[in-house]
CSV table of C-alpha atoms and ligand atoms in Angstrom, one decimal:
chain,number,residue,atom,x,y,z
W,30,UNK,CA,-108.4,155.1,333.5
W,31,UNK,CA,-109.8,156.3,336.7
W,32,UNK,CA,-110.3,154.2,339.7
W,33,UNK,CA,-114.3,154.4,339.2
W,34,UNK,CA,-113.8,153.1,336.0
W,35,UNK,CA,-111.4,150.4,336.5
W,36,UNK,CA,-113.8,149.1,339.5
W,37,UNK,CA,-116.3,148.5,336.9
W,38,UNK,CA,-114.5,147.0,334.4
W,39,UNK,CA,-112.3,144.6,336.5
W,40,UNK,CA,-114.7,144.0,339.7
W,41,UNK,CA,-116.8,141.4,340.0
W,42,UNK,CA,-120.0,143.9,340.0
W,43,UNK,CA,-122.0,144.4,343.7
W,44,UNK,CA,-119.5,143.2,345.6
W,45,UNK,CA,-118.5,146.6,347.3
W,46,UNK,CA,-118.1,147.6,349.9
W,47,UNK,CA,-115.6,144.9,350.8
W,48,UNK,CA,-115.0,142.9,353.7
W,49,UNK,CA,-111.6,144.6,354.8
W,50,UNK,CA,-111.5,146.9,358.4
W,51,UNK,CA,-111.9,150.7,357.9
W,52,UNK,CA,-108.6,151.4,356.7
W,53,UNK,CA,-106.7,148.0,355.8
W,54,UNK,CA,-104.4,148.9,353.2
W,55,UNK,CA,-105.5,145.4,350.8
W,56,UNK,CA,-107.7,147.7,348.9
W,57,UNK,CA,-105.4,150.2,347.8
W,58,UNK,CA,-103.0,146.8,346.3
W,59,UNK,CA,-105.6,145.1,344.8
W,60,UNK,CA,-106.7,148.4,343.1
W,61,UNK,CA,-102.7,148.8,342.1
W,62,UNK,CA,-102.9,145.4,340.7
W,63,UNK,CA,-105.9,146.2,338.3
W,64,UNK,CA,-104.2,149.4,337.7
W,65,UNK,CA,-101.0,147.8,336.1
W,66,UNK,CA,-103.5,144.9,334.7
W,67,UNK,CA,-104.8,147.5,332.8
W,68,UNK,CA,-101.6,149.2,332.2
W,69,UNK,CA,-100.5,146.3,330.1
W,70,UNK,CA,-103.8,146.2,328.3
W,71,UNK,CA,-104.3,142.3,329.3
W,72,UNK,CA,-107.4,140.9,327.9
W,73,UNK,CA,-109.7,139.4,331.4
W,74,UNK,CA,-109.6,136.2,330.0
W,75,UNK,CA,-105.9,135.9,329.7
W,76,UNK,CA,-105.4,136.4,333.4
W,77,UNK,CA,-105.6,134.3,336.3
W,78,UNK,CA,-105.1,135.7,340.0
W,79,UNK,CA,-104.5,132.6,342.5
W,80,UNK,CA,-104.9,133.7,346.1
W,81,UNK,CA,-103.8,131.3,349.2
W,82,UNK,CA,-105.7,132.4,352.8
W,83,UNK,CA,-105.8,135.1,355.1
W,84,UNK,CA,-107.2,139.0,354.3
W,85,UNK,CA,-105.4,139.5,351.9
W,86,UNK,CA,-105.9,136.7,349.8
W,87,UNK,CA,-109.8,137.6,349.8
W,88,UNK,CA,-108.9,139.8,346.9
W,89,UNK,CA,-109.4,137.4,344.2
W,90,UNK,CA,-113.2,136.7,344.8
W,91,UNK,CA,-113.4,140.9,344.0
W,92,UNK,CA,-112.1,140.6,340.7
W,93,UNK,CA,-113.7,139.6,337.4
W,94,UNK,CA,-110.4,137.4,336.1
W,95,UNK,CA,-110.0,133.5,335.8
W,96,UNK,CA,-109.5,133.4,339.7
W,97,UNK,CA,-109.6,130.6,342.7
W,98,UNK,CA,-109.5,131.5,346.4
W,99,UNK,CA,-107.2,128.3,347.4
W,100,UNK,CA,-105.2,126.7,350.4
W,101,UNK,CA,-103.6,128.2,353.2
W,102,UNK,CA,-99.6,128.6,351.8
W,103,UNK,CA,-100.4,126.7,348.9
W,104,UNK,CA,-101.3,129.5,346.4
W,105,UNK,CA,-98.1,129.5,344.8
W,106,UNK,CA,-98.3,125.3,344.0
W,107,UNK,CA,-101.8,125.7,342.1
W,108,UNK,CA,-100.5,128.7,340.4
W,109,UNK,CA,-97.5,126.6,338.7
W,110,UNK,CA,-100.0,124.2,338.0
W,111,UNK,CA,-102.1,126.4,336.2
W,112,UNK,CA,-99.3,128.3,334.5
W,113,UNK,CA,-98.1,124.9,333.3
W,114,UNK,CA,-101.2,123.7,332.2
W,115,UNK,CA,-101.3,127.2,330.0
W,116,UNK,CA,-98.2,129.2,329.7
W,117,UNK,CA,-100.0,132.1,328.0
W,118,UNK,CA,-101.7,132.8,330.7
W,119,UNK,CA,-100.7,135.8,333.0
W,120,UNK,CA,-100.5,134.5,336.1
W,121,UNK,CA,-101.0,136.3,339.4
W,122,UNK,CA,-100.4,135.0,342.8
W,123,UNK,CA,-102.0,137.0,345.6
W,124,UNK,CA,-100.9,136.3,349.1
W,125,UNK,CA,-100.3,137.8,352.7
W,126,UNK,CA,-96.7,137.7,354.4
W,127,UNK,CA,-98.0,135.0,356.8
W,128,UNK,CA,-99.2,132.7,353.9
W,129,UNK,CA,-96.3,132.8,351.5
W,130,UNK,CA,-92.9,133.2,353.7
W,131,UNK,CA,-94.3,131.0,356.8
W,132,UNK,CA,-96.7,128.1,355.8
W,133,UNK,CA,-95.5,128.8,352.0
W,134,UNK,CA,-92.3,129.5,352.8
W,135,UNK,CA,-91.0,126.4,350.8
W,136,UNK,CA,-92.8,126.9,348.0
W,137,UNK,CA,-92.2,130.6,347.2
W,138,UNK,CA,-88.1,129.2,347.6
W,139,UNK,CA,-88.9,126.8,345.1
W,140,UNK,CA,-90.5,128.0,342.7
W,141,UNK,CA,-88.0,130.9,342.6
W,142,UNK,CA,-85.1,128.4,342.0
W,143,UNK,CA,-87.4,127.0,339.0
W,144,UNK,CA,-87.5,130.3,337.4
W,145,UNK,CA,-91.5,129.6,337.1
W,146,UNK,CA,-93.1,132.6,334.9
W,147,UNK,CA,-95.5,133.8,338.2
W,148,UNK,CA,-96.2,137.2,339.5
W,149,UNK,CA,-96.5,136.8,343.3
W,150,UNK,CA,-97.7,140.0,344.9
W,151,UNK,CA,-97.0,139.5,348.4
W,152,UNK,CA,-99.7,141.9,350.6
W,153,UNK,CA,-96.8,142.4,353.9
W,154,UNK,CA,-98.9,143.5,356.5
W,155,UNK,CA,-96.4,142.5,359.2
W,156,UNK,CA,-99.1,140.0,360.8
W,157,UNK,CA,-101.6,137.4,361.0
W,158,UNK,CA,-104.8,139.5,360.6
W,159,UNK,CA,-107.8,137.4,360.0
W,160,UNK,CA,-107.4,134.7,362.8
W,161,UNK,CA,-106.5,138.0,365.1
W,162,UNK,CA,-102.7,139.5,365.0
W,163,UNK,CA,-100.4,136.3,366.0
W,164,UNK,CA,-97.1,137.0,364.8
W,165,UNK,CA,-95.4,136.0,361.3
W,166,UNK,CA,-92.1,136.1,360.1
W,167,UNK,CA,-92.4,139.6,358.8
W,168,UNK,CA,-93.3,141.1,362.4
W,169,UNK,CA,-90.6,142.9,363.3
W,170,UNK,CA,-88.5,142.3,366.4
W,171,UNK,CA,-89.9,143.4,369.1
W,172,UNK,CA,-93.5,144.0,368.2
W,173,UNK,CA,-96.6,142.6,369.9
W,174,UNK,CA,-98.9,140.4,368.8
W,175,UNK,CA,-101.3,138.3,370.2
W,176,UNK,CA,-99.1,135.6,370.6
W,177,UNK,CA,-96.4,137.4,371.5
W,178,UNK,CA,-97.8,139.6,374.5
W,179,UNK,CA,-93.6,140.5,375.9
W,180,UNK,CA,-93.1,141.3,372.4
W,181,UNK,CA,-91.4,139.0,369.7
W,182,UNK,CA,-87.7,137.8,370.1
W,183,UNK,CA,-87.5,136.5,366.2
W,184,UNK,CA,-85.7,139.0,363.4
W,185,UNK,CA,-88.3,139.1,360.5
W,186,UNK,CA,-87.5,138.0,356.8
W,187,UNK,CA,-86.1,140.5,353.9
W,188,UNK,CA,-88.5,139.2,351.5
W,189,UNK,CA,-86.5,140.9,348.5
W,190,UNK,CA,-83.1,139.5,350.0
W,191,UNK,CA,-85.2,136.3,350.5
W,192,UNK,CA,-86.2,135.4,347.0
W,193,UNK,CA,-83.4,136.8,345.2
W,194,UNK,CA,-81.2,134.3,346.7
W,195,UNK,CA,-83.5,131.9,345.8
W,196,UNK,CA,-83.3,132.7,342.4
W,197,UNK,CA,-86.1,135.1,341.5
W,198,UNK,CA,-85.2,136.8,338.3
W,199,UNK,CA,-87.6,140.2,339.1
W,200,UNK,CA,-87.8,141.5,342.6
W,201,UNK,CA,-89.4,145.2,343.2
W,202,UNK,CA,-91.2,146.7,346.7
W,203,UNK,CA,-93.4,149.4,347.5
W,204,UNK,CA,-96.0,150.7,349.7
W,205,UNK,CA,-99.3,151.5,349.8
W,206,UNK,CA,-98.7,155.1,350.3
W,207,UNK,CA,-96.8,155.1,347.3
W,208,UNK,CA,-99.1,153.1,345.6
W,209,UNK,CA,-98.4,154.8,341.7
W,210,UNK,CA,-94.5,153.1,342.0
W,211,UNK,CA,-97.0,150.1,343.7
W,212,UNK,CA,-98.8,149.9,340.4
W,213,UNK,CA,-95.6,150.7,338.0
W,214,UNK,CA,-93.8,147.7,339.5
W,215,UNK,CA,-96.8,145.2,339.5
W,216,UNK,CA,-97.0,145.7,335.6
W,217,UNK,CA,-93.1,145.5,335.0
W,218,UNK,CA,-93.4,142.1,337.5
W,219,UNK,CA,-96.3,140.5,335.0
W,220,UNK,CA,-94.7,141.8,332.0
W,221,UNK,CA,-91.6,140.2,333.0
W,222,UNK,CA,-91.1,136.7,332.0
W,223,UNK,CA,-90.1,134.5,335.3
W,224,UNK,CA,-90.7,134.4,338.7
W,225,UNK,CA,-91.0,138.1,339.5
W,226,UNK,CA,-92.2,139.0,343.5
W,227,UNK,CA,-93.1,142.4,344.4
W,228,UNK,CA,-93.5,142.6,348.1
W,229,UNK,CA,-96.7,145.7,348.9
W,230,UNK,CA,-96.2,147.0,352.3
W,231,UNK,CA,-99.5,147.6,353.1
W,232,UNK,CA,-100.8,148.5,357.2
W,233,UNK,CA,-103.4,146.4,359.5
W,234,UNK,CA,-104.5,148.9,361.6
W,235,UNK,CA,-106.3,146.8,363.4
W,236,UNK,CA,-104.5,143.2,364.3
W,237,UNK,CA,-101.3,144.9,363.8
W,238,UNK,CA,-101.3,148.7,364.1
W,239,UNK,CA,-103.5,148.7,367.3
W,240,UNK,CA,-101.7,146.2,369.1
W,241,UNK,CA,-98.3,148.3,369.0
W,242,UNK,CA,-99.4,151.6,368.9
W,243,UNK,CA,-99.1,152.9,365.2
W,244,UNK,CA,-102.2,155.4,365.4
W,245,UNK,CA,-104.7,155.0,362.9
W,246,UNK,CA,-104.6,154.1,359.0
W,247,UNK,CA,-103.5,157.7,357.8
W,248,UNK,CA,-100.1,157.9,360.6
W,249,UNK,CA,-99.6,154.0,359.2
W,250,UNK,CA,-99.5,154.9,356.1
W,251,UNK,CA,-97.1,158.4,356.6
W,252,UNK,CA,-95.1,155.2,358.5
W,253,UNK,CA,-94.4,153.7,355.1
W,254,UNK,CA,-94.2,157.9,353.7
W,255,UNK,CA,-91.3,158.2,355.9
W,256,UNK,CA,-89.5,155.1,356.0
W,257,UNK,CA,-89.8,153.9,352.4
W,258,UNK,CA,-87.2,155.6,350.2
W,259,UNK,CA,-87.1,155.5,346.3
W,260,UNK,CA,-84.0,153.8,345.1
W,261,UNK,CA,-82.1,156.4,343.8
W,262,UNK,CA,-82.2,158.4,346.9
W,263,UNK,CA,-81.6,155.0,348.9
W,264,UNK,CA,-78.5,154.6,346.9
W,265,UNK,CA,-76.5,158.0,347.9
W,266,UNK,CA,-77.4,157.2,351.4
W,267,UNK,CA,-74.9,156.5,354.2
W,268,UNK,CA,-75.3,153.4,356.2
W,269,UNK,CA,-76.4,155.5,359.3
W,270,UNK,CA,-79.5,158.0,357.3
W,271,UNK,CA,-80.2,153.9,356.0
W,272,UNK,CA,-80.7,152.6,359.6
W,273,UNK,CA,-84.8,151.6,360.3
W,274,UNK,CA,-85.6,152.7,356.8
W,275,UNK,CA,-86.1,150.5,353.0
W,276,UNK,CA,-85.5,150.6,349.7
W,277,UNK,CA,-88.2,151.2,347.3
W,278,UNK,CA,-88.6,149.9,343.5
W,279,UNK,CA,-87.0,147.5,341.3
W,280,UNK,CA,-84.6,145.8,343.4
W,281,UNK,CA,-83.6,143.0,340.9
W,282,UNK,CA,-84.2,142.1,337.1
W,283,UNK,CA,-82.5,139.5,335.5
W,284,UNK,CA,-83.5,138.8,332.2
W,285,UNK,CA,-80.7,136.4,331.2
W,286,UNK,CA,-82.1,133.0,333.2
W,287,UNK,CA,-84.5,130.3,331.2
W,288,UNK,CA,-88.3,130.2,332.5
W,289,UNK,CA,-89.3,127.2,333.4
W,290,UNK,CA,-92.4,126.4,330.8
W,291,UNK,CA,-90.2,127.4,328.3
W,292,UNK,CA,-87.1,124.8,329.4
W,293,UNK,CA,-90.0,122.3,330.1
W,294,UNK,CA,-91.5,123.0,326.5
W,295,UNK,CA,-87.9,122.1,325.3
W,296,UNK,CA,-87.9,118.6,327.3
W,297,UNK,CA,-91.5,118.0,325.7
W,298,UNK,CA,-89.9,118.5,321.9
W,299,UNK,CA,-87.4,116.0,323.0
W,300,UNK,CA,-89.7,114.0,324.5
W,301,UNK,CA,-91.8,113.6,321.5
W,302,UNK,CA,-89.0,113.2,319.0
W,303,UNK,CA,-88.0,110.7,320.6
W,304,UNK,CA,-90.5,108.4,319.9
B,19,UNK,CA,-118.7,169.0,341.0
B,20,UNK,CA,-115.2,167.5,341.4
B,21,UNK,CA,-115.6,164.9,343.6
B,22,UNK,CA,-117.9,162.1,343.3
B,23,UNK,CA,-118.0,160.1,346.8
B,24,UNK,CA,-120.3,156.2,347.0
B,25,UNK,CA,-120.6,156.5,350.7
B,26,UNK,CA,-122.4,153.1,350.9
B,27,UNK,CA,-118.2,152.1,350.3
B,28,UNK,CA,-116.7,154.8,352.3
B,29,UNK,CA,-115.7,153.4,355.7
B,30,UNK,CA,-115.0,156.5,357.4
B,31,UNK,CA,-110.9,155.8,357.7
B,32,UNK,CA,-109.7,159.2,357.2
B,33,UNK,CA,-106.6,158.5,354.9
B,34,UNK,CA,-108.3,160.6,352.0
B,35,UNK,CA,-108.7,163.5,354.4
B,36,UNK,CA,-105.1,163.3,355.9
B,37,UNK,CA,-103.5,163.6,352.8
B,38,UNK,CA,-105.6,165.9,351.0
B,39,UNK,CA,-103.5,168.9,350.2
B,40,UNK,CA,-106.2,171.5,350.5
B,41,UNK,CA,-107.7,169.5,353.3
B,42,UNK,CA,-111.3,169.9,352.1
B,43,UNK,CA,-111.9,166.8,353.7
B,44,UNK,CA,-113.2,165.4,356.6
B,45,UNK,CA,-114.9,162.4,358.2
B,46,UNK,CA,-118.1,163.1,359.6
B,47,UNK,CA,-119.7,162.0,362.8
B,48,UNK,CA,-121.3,158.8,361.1
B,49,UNK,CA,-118.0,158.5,360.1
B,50,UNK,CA,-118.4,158.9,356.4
B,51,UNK,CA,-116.6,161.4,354.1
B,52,UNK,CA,-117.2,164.9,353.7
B,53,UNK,CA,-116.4,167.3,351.4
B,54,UNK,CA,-116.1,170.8,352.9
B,55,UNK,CA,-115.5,172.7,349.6
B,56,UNK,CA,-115.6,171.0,346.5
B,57,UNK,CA,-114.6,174.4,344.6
B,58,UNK,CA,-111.3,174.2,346.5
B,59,UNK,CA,-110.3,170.7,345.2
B,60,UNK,CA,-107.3,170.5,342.9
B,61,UNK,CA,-107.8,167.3,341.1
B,62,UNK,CA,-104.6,165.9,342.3
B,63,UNK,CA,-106.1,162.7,342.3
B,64,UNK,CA,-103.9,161.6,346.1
B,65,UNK,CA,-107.5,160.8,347.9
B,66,UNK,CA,-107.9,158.2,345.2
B,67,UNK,CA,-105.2,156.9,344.9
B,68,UNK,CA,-105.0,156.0,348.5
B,69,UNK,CA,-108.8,155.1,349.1
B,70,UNK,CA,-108.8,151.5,350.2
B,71,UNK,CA,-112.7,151.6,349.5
B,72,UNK,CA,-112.9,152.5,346.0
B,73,UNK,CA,-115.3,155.6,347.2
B,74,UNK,CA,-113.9,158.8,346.5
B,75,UNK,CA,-113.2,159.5,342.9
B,76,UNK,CA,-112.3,162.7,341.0
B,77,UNK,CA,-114.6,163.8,338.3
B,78,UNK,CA,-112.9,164.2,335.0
B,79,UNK,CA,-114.0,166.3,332.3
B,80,UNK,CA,-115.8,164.1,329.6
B,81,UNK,CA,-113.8,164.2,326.2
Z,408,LIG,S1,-107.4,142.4,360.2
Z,408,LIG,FE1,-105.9,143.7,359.3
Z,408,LIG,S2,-105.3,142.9,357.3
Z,408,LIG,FE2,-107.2,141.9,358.0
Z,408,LIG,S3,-108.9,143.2,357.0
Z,408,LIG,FE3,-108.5,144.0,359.1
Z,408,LIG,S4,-107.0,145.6,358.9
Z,408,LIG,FE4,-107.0,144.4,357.0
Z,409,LIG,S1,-108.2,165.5,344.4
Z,409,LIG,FE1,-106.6,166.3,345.7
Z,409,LIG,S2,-107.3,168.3,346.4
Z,409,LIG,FE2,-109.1,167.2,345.6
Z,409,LIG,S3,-110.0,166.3,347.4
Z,409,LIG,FE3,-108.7,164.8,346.5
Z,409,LIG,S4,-106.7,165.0,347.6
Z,409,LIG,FE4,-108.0,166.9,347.9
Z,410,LIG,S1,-110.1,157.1,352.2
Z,410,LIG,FE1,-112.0,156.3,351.3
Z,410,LIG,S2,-112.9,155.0,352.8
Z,410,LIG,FE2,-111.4,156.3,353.9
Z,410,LIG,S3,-112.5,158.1,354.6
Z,410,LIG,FE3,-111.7,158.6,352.6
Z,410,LIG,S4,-113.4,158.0,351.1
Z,410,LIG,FE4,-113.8,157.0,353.1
């Protein structure tokens, strides 16, 4: 289906233009994630997109699904409580790096560990954008931000790394310049069942790009063209043509650990034999 | 016509035209999009892909 015709049958209608800056790269993965919605022929009503706060996570009030705009880090929480309340529901977290690895940062650990059936699409823009480019813990080292004006001293998260050690049992990245293999590993993440993250690399040209000279939307985006690197070339790689660069794709998938309605279905059964 | 632009979306960012392979694009001084020479256009479909504004969108054939 073409993008014209996905806008109209998964936007909420009038809404464009959006509220993102000229350029932000949050358009081009929320139209990736209606892209694999579509992909996987999901009927509207039998998805539910849960954003938390920040740019990214004004996404949700665009699209025409069960959605709710919620709490700063706390998207992942209501999004286990809605999957819980109705495991056939495809559940979609929508988040920025800021709101799910620094305020959320507990959660997104936790609910990897549980195996929860979510599909958390982190939007990694490297920054706090909305309240004006303060540093989170994807900056990388020595960037500026606002609240870093010597540049930061902290190393940033591997998100992939991150929840895989956590216990995420589907873990994929891309960018938005490469925002087909965006869209391909969105719909394997939802049509996986358990805790499935897919970190988008998407640019901020303006709280982030500006700040520490990246040039405009289009060299941010050649950025990601150059530095991201399909797995199977990233796999016959040395260490040194490796150095500054990262992988892109399914990183991790795991299909041999219980989801967590499920095991909680089972303790309901046991429950209610019991008595 | 192969390209169908909603400039009342377009935001002027110039990712569609840096891409562009036949570079038939350009942002004008009102900093919308422009298409040079529509005739030239390969349908590649990389400008939409790419928009963030949902604006520019390739014409395909009706069946
Ligand atoms: S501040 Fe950055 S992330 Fe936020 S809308 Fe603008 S470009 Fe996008
Ligand atoms: S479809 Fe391809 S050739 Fe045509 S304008 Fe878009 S990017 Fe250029
Ligand atoms: S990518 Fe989209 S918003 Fe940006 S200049 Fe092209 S048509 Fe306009």
């Amino acid at each position: 289906m073409t993008m014209e015709k996905l806008v109209e049958k998964y936007f909420r209608p009038g809404r464009l233009p959006h509220i993102w800056c000229p350029g932000c790269g949050n358009g081009i993965v929320t139209g990736a994630i209606v892209k694999a919605i579509d992909k996987l022929e999901l009927a509207k009503d039998d998805v539910a997109v849960i954003s938390g706060i920040g740019c990214s996570s004004r996404a949700s009030g665009y699209l025409d699904f069960n959605t709710a705009n919620t709490l700063h880090g706390r998207a992942i929480p209501i999004a286990s409580g809605v999957k819980m309340g109705d495991p056939r529901l495809n559940v979609i977290v929508v988040t920025g790096d800021g709101d799910s690895t620094a305020i959320g940062g507990n959660h997104i650990i936790h609910a990897a560990r549980r195996n929860i059936d979510l599909t958390v699409v982190i939007f990694n823009n490297n920054i706090y954008g909305m309240t004006g480019g303060q540093y989170s813990p994807l900056t990388p080292i020595h960037s500026k931000a606002t609240t870093a004006p010597y540049t930061t001293i902290e190393p940033a998260f591997n998100i992939p790394e991150l929840v895989k050690a956590a216990g995420a049992t589907f873990v994929a990245r891309a960018t938005t310049f490469h925002a087909q293999i965006l869209a391909d590993v969105i719909a394997q993440g939802i049509a996986h069942k358990g805790f499935s993250v897919i970190e988008a690399v998407s640019a901020c040209p303006i709280s982030f790009g500006r700040q520490n000279k990246m040039g405009g939307p289009a060299d941010m985006m050649k950025w990601q063209r150059d530095h991201g690197v399909p797995l199977a070339a990233w796999d016959k790689m040395t260490d040194e043509q490796k150095e500054g660069k990262f992988p892109i794709g399914v990183l991790h998938h795991d299909t041999s650990k219980q989801e967590y309605t499920d095991a909680y279905d089972g303790i309901i059964k046991t429950a209610q034999g019991g008595k | 016509m192969n390209l169908k632009i909603y400039t009342e979306r377009c935001k002027g960012c110039g990712i569609c035209a840096a891409f562009c392979p036949k570079q038939i694009l350009k942002v004008s001084e009102i900093e919308k999009i422009e298409v040079l020479d529509d005739a030239s256009c390969i349908k590649c479909g990389q400008c939409e892909l790419r928009c963030p504004d949902f604006a520019i969108n390739v014409v395909k054939e009706e069946k």
